[in-house]
JSON list of C-alpha atoms in Angstrom, two decimals:
[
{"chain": "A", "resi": 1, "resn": "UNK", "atom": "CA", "xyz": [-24.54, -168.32, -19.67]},
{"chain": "A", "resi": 2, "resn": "UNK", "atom": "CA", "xyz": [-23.17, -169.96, -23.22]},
{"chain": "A", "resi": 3, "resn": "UNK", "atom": "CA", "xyz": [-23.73, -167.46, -26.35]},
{"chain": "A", "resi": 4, "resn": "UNK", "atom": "CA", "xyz": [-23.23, -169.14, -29.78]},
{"chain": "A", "resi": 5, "resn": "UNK", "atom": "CA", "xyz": [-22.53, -167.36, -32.37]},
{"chain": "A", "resi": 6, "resn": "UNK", "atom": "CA", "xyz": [-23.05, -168.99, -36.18]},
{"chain": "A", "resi": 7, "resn": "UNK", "atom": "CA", "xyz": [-22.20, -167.30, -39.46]},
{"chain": "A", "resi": 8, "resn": "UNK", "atom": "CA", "xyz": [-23.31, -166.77, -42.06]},
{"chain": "A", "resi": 9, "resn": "UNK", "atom": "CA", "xyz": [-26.73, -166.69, -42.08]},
{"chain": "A", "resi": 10, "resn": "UNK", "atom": "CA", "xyz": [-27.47, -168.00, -45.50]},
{"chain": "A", "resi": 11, "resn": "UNK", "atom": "CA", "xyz": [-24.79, -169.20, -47.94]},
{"chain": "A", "resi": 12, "resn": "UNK", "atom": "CA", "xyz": [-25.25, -169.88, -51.59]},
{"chain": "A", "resi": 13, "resn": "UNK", "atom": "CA", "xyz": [-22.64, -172.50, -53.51]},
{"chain": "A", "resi": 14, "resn": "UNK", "atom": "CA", "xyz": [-22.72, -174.39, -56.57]},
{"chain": "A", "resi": 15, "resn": "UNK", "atom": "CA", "xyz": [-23.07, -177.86, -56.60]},
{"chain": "A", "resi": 16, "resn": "UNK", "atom": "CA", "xyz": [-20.11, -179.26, -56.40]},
{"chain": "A", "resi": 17, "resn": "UNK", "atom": "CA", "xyz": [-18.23, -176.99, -54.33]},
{"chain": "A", "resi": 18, "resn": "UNK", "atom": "CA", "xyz": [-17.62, -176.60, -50.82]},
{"chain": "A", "resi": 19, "resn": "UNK", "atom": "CA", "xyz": [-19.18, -174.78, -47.90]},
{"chain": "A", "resi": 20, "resn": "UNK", "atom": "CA", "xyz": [-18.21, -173.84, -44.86]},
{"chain": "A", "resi": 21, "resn": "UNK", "atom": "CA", "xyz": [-20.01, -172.78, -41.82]},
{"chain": "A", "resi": 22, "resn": "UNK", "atom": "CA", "xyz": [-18.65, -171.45, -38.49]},
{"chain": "A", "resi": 23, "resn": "UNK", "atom": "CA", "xyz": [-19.42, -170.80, -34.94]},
{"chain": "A", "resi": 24, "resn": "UNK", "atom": "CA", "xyz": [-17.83, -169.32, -31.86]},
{"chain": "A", "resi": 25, "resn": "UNK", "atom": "CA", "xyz": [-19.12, -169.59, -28.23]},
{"chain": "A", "resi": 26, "resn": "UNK", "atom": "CA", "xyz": [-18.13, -168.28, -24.84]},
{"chain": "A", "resi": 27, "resn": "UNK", "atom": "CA", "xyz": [-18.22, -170.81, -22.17]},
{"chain": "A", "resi": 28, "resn": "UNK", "atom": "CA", "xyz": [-14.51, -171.76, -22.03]},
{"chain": "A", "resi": 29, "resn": "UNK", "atom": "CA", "xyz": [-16.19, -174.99, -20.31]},
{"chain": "A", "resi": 30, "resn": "UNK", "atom": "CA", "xyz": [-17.98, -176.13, -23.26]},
{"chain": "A", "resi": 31, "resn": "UNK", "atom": "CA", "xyz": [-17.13, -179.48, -23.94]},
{"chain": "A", "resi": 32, "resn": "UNK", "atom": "CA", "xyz": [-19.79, -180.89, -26.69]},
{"chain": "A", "resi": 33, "resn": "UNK", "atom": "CA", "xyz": [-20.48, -179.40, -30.02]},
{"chain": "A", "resi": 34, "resn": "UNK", "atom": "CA", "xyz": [-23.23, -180.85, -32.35]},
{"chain": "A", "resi": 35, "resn": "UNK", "atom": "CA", "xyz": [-24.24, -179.47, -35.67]},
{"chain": "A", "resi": 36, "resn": "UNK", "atom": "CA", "xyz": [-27.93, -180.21, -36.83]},
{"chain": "A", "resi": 37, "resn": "UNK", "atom": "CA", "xyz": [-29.61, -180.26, -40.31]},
{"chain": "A", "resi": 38, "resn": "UNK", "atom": "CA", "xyz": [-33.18, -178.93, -40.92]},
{"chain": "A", "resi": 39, "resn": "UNK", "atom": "CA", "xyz": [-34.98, -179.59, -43.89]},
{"chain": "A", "resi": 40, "resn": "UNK", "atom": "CA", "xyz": [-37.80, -177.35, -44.59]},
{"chain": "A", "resi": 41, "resn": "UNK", "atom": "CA", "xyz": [-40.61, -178.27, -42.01]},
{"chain": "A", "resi": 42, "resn": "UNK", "atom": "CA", "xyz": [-38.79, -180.92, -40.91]},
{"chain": "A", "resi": 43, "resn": "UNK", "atom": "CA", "xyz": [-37.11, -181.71, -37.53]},
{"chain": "A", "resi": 44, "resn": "UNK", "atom": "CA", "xyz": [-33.61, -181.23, -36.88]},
{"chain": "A", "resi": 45, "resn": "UNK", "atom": "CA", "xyz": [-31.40, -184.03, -37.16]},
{"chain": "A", "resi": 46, "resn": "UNK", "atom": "CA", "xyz": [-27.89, -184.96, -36.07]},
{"chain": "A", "resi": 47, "resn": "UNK", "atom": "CA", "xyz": [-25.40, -185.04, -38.75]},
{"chain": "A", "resi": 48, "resn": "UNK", "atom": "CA", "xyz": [-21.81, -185.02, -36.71]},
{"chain": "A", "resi": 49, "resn": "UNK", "atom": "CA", "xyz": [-21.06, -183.58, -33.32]},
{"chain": "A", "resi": 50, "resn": "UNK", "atom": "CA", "xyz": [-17.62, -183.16, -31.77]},
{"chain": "A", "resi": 51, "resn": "UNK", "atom": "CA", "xyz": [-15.84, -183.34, -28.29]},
{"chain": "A", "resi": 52, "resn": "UNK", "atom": "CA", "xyz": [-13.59, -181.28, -26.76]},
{"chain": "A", "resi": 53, "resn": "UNK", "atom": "CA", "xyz": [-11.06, -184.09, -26.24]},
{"chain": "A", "resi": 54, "resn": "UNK", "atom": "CA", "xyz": [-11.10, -184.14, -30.50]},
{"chain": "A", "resi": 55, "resn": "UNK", "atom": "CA", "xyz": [-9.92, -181.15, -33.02]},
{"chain": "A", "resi": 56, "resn": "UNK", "atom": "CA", "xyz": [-11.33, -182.92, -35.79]},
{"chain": "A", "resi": 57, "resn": "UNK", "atom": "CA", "xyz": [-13.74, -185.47, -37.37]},
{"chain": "A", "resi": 58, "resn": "UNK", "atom": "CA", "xyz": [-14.83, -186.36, -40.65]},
{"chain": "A", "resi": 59, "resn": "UNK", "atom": "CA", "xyz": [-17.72, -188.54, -41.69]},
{"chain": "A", "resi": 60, "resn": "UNK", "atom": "CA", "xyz": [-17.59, -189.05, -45.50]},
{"chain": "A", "resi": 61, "resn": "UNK", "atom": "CA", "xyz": [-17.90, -185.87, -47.02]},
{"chain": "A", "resi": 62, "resn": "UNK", "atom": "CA", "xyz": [-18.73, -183.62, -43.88]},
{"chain": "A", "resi": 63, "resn": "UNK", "atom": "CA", "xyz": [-16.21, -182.45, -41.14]},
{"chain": "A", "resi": 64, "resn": "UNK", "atom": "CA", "xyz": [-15.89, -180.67, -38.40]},
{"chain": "A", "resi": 65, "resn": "UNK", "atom": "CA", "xyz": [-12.93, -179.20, -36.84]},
{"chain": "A", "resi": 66, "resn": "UNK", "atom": "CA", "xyz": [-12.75, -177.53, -32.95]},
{"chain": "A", "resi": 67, "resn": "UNK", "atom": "CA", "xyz": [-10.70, -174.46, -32.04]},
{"chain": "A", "resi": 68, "resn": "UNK", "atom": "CA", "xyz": [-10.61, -174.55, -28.51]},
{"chain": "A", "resi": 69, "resn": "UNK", "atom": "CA", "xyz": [-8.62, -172.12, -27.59]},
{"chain": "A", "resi": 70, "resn": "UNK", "atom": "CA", "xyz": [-10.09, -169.52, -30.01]},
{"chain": "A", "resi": 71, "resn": "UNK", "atom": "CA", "xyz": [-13.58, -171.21, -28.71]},
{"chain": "A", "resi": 72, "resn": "UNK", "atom": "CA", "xyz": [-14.71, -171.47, -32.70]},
{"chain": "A", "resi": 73, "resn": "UNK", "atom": "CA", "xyz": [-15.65, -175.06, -34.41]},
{"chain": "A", "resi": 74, "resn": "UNK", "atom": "CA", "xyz": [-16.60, -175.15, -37.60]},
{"chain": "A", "resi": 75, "resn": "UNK", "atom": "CA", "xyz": [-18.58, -176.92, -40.35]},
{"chain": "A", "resi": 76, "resn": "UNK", "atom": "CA", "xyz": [-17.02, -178.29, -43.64]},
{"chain": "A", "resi": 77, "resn": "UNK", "atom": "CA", "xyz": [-19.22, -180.20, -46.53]},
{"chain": "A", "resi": 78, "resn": "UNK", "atom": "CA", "xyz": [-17.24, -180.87, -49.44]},
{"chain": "A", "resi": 79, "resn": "UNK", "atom": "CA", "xyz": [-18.60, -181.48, -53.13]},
{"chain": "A", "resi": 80, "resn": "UNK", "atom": "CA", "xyz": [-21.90, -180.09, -52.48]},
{"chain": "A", "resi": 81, "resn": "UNK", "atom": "CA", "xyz": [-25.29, -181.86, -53.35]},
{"chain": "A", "resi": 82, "resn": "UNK", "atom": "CA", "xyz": [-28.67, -180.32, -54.08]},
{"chain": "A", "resi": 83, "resn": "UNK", "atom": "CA", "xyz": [-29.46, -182.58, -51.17]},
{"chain": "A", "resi": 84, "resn": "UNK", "atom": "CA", "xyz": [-27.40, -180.67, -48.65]},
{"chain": "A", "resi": 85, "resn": "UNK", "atom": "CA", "xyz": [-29.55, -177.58, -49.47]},
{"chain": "A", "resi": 86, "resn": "UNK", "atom": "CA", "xyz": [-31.13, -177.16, -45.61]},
{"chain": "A", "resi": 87, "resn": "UNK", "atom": "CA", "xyz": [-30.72, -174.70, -42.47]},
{"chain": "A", "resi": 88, "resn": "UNK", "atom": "CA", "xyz": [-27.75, -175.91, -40.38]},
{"chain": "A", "resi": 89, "resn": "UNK", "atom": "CA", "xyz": [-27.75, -174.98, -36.67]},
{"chain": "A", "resi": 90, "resn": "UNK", "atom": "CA", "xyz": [-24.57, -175.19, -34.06]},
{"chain": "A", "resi": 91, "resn": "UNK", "atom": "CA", "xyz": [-24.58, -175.92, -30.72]},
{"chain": "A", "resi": 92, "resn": "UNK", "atom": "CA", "xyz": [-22.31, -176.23, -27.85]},
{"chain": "A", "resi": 93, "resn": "UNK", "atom": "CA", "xyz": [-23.06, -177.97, -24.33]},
{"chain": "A", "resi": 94, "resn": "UNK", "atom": "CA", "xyz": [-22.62, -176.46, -20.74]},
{"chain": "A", "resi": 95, "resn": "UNK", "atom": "CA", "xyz": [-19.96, -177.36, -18.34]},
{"chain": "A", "resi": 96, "resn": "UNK", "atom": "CA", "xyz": [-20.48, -180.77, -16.53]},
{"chain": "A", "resi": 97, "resn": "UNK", "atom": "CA", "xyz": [-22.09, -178.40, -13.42]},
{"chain": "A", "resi": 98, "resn": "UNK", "atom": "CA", "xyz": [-24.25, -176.01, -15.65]},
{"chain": "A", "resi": 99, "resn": "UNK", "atom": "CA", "xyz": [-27.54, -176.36, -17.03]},
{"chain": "A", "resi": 100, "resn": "UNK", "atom": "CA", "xyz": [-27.87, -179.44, -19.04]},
{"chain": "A", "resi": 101, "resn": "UNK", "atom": "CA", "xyz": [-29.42, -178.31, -22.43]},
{"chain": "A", "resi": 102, "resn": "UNK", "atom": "CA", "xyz": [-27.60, -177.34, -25.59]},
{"chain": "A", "resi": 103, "resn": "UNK", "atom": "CA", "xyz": [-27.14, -173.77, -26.81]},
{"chain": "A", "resi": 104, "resn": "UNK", "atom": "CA", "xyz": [-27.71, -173.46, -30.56]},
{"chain": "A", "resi": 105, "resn": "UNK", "atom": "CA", "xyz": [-26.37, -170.79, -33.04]},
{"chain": "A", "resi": 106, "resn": "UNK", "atom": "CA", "xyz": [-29.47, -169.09, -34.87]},
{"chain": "A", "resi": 107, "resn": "UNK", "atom": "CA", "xyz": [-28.72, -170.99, -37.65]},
{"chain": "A", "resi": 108, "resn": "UNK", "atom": "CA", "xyz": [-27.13, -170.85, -41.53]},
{"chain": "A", "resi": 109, "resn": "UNK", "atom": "CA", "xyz": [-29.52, -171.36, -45.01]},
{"chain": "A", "resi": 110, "resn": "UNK", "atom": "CA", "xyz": [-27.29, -173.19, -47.22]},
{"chain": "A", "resi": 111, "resn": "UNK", "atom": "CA", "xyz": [-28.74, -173.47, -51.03]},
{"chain": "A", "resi": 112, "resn": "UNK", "atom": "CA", "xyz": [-26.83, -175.67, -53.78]},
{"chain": "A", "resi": 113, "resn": "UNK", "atom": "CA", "xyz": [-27.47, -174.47, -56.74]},
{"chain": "A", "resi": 114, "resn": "UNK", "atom": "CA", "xyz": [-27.63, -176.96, -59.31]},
{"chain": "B", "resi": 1, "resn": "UNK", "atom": "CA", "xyz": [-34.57, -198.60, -29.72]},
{"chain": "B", "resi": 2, "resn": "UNK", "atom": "CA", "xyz": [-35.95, -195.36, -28.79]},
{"chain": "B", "resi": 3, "resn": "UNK", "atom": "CA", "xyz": [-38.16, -193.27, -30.26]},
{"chain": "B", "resi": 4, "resn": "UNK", "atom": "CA", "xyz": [-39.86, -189.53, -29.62]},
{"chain": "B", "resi": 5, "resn": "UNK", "atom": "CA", "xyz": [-43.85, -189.22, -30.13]},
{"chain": "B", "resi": 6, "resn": "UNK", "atom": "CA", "xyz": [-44.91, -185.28, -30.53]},
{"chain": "B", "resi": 7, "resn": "UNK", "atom": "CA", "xyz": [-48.52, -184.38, -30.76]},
{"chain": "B", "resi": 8, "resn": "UNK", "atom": "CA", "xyz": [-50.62, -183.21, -32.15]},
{"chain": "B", "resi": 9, "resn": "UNK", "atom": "CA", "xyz": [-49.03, -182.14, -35.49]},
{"chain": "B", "resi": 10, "resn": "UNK", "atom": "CA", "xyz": [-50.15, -178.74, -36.43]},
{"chain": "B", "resi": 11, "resn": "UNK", "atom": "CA", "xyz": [-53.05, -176.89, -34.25]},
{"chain": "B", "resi": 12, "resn": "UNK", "atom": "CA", "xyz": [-54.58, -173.61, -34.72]},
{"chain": "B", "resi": 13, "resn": "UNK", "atom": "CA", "xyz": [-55.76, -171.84, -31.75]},
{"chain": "B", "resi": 14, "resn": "UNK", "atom": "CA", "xyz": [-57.53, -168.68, -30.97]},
{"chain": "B", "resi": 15, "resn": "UNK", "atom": "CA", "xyz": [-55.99, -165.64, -29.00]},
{"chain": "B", "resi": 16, "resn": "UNK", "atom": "CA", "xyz": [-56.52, -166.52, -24.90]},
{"chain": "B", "resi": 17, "resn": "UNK", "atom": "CA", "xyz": [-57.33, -169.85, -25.39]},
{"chain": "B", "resi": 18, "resn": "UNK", "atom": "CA", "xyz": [-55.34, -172.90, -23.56]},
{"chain": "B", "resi": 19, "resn": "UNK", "atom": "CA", "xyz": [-52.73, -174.96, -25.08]},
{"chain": "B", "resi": 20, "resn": "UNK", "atom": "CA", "xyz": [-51.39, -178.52, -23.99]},
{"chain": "B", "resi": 21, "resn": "UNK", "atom": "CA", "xyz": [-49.44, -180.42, -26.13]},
{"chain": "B", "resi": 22, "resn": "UNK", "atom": "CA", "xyz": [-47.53, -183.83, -24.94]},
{"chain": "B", "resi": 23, "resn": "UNK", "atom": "CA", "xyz": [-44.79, -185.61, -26.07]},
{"chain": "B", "resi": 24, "resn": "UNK", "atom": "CA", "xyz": [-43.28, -188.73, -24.80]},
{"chain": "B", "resi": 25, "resn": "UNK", "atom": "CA", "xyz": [-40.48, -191.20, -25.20]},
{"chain": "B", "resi": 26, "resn": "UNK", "atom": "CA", "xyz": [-40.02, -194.79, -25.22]},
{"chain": "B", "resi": 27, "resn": "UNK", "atom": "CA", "xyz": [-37.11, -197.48, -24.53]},
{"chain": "B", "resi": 28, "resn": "UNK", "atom": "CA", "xyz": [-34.98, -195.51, -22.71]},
{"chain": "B", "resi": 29, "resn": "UNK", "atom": "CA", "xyz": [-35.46, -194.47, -19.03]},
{"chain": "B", "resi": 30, "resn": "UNK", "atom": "CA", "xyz": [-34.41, -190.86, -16.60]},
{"chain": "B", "resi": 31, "resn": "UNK", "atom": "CA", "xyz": [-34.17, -189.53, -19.92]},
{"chain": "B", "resi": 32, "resn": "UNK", "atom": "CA", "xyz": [-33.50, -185.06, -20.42]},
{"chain": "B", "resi": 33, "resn": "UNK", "atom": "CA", "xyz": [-36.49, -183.67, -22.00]},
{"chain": "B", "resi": 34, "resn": "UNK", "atom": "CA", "xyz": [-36.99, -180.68, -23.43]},
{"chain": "B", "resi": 35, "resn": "UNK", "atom": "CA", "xyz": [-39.25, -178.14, -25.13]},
{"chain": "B", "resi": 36, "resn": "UNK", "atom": "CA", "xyz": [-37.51, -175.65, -28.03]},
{"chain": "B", "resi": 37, "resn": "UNK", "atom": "CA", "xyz": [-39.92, -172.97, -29.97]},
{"chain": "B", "resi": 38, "resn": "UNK", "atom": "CA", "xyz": [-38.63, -172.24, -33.33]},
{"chain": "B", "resi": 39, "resn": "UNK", "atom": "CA", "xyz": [-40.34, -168.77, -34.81]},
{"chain": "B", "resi": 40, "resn": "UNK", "atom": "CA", "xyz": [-40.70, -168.78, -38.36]},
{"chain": "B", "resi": 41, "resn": "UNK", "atom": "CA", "xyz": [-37.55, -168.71, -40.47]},
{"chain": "B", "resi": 42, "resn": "UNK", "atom": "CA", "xyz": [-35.58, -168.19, -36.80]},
{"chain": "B", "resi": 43, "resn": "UNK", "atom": "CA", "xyz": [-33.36, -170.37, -34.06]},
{"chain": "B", "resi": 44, "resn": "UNK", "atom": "CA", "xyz": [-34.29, -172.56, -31.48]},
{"chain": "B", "resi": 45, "resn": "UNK", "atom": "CA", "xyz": [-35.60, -171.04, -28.21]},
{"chain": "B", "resi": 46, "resn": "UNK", "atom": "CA", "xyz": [-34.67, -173.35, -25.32]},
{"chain": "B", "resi": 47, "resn": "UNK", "atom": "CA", "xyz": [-37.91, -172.86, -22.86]},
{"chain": "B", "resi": 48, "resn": "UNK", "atom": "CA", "xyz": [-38.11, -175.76, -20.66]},
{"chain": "B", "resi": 49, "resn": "UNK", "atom": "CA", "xyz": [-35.64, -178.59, -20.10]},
{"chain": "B", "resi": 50, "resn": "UNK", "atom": "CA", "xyz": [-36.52, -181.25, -17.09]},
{"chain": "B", "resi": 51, "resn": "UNK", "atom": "CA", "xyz": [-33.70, -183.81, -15.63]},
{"chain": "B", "resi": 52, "resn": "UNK", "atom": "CA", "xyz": [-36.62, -185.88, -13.69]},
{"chain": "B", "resi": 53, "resn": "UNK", "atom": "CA", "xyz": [-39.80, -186.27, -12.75]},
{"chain": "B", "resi": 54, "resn": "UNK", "atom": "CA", "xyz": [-41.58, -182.78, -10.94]},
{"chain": "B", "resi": 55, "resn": "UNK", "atom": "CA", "xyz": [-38.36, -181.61, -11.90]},
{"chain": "B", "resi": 56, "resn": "UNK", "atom": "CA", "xyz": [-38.40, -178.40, -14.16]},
{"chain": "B", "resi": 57, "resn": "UNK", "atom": "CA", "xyz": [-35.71, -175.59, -15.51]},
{"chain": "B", "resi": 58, "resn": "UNK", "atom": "CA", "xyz": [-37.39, -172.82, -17.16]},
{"chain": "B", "resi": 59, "resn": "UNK", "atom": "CA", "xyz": [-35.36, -170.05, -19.20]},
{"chain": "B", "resi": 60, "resn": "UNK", "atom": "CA", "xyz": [-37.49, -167.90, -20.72]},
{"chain": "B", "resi": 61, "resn": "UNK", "atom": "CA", "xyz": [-40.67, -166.18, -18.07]},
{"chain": "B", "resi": 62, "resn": "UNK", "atom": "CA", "xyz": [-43.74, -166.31, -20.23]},
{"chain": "B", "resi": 63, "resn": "UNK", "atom": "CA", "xyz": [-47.23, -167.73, -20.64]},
{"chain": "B", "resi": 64, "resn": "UNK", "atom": "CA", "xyz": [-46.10, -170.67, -20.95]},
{"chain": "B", "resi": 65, "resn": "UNK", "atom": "CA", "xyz": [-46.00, -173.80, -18.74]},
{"chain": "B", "resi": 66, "resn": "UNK", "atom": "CA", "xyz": [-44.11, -177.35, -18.70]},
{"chain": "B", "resi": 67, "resn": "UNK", "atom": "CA", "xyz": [-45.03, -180.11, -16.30]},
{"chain": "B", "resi": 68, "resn": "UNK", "atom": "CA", "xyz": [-43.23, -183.76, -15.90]},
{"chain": "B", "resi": 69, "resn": "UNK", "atom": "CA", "xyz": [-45.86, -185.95, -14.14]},
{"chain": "B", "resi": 70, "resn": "UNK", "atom": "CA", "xyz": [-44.15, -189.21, -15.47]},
{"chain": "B", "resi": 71, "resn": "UNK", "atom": "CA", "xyz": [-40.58, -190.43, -16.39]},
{"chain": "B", "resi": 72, "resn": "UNK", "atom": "CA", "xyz": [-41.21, -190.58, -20.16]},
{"chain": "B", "resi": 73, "resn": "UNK", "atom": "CA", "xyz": [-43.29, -187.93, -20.76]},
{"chain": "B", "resi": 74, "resn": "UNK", "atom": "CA", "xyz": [-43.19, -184.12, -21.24]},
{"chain": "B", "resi": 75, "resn": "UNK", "atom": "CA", "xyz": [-46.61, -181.28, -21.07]},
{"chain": "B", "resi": 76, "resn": "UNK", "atom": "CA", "xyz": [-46.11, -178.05, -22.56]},
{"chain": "B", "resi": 77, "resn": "UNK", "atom": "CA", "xyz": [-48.95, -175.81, -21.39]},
{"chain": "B", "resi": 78, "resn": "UNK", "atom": "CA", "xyz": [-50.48, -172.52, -21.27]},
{"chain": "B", "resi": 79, "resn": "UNK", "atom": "CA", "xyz": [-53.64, -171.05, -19.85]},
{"chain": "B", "resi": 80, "resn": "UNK", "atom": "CA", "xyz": [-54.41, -168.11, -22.60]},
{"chain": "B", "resi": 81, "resn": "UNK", "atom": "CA", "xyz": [-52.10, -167.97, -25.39]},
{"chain": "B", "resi": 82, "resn": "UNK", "atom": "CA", "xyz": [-50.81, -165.03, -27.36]},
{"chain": "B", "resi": 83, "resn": "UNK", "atom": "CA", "xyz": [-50.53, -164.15, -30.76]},
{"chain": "B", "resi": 84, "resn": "UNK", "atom": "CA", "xyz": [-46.49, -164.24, -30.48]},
{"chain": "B", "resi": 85, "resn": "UNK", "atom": "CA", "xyz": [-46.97, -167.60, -29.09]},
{"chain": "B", "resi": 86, "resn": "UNK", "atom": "CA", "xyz": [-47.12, -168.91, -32.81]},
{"chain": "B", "resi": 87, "resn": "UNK", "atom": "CA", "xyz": [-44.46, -171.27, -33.82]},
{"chain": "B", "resi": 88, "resn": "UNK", "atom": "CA", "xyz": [-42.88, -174.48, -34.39]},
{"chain": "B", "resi": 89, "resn": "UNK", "atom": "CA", "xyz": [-42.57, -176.44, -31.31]},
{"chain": "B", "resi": 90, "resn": "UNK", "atom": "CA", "xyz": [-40.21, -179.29, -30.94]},
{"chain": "B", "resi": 91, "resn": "UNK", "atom": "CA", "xyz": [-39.67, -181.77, -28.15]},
{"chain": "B", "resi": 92, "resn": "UNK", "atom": "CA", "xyz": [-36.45, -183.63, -27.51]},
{"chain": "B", "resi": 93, "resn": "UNK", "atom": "CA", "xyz": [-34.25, -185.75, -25.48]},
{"chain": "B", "resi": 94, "resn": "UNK", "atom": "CA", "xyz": [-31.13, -186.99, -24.76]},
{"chain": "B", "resi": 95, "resn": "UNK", "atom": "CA", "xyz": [-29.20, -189.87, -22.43]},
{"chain": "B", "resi": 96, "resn": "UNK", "atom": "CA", "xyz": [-28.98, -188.95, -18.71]},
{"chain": "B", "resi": 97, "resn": "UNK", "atom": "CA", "xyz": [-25.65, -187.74, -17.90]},
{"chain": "B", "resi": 98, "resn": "UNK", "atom": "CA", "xyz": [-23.17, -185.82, -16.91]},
{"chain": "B", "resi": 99, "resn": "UNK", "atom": "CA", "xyz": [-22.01, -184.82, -20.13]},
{"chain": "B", "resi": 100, "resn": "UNK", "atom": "CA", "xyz": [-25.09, -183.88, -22.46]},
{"chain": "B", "resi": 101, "resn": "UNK", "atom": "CA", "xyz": [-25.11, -185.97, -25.87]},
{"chain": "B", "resi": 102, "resn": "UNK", "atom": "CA", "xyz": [-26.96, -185.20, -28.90]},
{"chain": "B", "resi": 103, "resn": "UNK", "atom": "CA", "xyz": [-30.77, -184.85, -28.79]},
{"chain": "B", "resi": 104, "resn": "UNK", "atom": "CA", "xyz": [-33.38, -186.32, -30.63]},
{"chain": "B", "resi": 105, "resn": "UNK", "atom": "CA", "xyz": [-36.00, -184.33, -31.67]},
{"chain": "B", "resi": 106, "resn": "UNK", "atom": "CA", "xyz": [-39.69, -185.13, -32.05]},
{"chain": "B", "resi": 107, "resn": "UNK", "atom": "CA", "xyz": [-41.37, -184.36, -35.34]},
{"chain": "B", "resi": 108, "resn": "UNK", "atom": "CA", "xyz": [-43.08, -181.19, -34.37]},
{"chain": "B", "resi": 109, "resn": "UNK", "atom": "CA", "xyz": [-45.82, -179.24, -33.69]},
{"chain": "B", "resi": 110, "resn": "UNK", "atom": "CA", "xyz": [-47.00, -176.34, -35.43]},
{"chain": "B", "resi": 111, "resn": "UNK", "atom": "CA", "xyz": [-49.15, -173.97, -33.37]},
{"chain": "B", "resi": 112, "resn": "UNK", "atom": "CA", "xyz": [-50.70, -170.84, -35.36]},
{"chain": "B", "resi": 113, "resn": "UNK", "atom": "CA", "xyz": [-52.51, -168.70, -32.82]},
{"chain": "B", "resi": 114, "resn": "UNK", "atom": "CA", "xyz": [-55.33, -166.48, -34.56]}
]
């Protein structure tokens, strides 16, 4: 089945900069990839997701760009925000004829430091 | 529009006792449902994902159960719970499809078996 790998696990930046965040997976059939935000306690929510027809898109100051042939996507947020601090989890979907549920990456701590 | 109800919100449980905890969905119909576990400070554990009614995918063997007995909603369930069953439990859905969008997440539930 799909493996999803995320790195890194928890990334520090100071407000203002950038951070990056990246995944690979191993279905070659993968053809939807979603990144989540979790705020402590909270449920994960949808913050820009990605389809293989696409190599990248941007919504304000977060991207997301799709490797497809090196099977990695990953995560960009520019001029960071205390706000952004949160655990962000990949994800990539099956093939049209495998299981339909999402495979998530185990996830990256990001902390802005003011 | 549609929206995910999870309950209850937290619930503490003693070792071998049974668990049930529901979560349903309104406006939308033949929605995916699913149940994810997230151990503290971990990833999301896909354990049960449903395409229809009576219909049921399970990907982890365990204690635990999931039933579908109506369109909209979702029964996670186990007859004696373990200590390692402790966790953050979180329902979801998505649009029926062939290709699997984004999920919505419920709000939670927090389950602390003592």
């Amino acid at each position: 089945g799909e493996n999803v790998e995320q790195h890194p696990s928890t990334l520090s930046v100071q407000e203002g900069d950038s951070a990056v965040i990246k995944c690979t997976y191993s279905d070659s059939a993968s053809n939807y990839f979603p990144w989540y935000k979790q705020e402590l306690g909270k449920r994960p929510q949808l913050i820009i997701d990605i389809r293989s027809n696409v190599g990248e898109k941007k919504d304000q100051r977060i991207a997301v760009t799709l490797n497809k042939t090196a099977k990695h996507f990953s995560l960009h947020i520019t001029e960071t925000q205390p706000e952004d601090s949160a655990v962000y989890f990949c994800a990539a979907s099956p093939s049209d004829t495998g299981r339909r549920a999402l495979t998530f990456g185990s996830g990256t701590r990001l902390q802005v430091q003011p | 529009s549609q929206t995910i109800h999870q309950w209850p919100a937290t619930l503490v449980q003693p070792v071998g006792s049974p668990l049930s905890l529901e979560c349903t969905v309104e406006g939308t119909s033949n929605p995916n449902l699913y149940w994810y576990r997230q151990a503290a400070g971990r990833g999301l554990q896909l354990l049960f994902y449903s395409v229809g009614i009576g219909q049921i995918s399970s990907e982890v063997p365990q204690n635990l159960s999931a039933s579908r007995p109506q369109d909209r909603q979702f029964i996670l369930s186990s007859k004696k719970l373990l200590l390692s069953d402790s966790g953050f439990y979180l329902c979801a859905w998505s649009v029926m499809g062939v290709i699997i969008n984004g999920y919505t997440f419920g709000s939670g539930t927090r389950l602390t078996v003592v």
